[in-house]
C-alpha positions as CSV (number, residue, x, y, z in Angstrom):
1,X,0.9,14.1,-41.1
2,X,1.2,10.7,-39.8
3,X,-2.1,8.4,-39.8
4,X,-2.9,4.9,-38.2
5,X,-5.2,2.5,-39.3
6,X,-6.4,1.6,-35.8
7,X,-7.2,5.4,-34.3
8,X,-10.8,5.9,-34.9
9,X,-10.8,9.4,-36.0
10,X,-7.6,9.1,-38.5
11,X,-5.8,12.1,-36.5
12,X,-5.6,13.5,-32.9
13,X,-7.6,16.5,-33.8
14,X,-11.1,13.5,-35.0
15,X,-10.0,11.7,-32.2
16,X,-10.4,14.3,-29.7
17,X,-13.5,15.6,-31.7
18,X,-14.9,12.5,-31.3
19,X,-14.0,12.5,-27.5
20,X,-15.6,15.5,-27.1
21,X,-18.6,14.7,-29.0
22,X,-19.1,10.9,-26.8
23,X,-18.7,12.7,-23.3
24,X,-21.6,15.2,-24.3
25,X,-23.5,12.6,-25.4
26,X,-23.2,10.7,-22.4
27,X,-23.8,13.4,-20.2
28,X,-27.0,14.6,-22.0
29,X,-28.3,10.7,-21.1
30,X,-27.0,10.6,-17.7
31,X,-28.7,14.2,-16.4
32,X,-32.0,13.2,-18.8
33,X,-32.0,9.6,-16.6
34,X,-30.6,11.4,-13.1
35,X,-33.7,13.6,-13.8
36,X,-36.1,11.0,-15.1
37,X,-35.3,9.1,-11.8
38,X,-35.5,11.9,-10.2
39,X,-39.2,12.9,-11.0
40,X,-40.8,9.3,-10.8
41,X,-40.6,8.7,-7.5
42,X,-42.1,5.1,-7.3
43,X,-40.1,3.5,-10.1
44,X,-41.5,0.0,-11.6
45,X,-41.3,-2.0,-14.3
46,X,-44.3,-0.2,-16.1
47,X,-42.8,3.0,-15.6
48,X,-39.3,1.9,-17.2
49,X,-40.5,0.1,-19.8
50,X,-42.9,2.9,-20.8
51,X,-40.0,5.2,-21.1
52,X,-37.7,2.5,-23.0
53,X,-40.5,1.4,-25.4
54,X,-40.6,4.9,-27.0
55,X,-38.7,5.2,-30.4
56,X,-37.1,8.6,-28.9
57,X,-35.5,6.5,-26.1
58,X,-34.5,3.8,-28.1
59,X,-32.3,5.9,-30.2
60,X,-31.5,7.9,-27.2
61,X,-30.4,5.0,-25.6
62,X,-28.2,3.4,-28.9
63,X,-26.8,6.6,-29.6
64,X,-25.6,6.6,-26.1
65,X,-24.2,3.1,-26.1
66,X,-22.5,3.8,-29.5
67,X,-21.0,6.7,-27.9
68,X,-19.5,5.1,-25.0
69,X,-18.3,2.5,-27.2
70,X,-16.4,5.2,-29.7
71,X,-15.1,6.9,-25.8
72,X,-13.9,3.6,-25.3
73,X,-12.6,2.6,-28.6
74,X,-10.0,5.6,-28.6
75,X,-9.1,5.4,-25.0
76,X,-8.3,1.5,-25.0
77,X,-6.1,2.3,-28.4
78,X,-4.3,5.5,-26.8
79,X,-3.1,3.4,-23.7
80,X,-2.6,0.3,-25.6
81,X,0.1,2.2,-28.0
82,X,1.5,4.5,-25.3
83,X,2.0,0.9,-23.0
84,X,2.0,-1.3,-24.6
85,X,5.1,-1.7,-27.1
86,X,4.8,-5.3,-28.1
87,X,3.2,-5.2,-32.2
88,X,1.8,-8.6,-31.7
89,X,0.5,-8.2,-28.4
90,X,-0.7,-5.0,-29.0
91,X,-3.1,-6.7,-31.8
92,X,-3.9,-9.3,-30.2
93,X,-5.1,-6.9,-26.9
94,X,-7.0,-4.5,-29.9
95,X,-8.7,-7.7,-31.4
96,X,-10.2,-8.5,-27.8
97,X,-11.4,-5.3,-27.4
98,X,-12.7,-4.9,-31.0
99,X,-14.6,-8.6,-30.3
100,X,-15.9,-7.0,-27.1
101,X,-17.5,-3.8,-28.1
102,X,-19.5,-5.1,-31.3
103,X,-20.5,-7.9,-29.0
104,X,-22.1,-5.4,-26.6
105,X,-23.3,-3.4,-29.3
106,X,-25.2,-6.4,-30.6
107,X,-26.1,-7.1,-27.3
108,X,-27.5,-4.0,-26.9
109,X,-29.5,-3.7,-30.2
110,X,-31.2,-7.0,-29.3
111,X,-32.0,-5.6,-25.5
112,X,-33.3,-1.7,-26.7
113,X,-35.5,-3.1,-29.7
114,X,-36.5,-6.3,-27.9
115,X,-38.3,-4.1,-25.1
């Protein structure tokens, strides 16, 4: 079996796992907001910031961003290596992106626990 250093899950079968794992996640936040928004009908800033400033939500919330950052992660690398043949470039492309997504994820720790 052949591994890579920069897939996420070490093989297609994690990879895929992992897929699978981020898209339920993601859906599971997007139909509890769709619903949330759903059932408050006069949404304002109270009403949002009582439902972020619960500790439920806040991991709700990081576990989704983490989530669409591991979605991401093995997408970006799966077109990068089908399209993009150049090593260097390649890296270079995967370092941007690497840069990017702990940047948000930092940005998004400081946002969820600042509320």
């Amino acid at each position: 079996m052949v591994t890579n250093a920069a897939s996420l899950g070490r093989s297609g079968v994690h990879d895929f796992i992992l897929i699978r794992a981020s898209a339920v996640i993601l859906t599971c936040y997007t139909i509890f907001l769709v619903g949330f928004i759903a059932a408050s009908a006069p949404l304002t800033y109270d009403i949002w910031h009582g439902l972020y400033s619960t500790l439920p939500m806040k991991v709700f919330t990081l576990l989704a961003l983490v989530a669409v950052l591991i979605h991401a992660w093995i997408g970006v690398w799966q077109v990068l290596t089908d399209y993009v043949k150049c090593v260097s470039v390649r890296g270079v492309l995967q370092f941007v992106f690497v840069v990017a997504a702990f940047s948000y994820l930092a940005a998004g720790i400081v946002i969820v626990w600042g509320v």
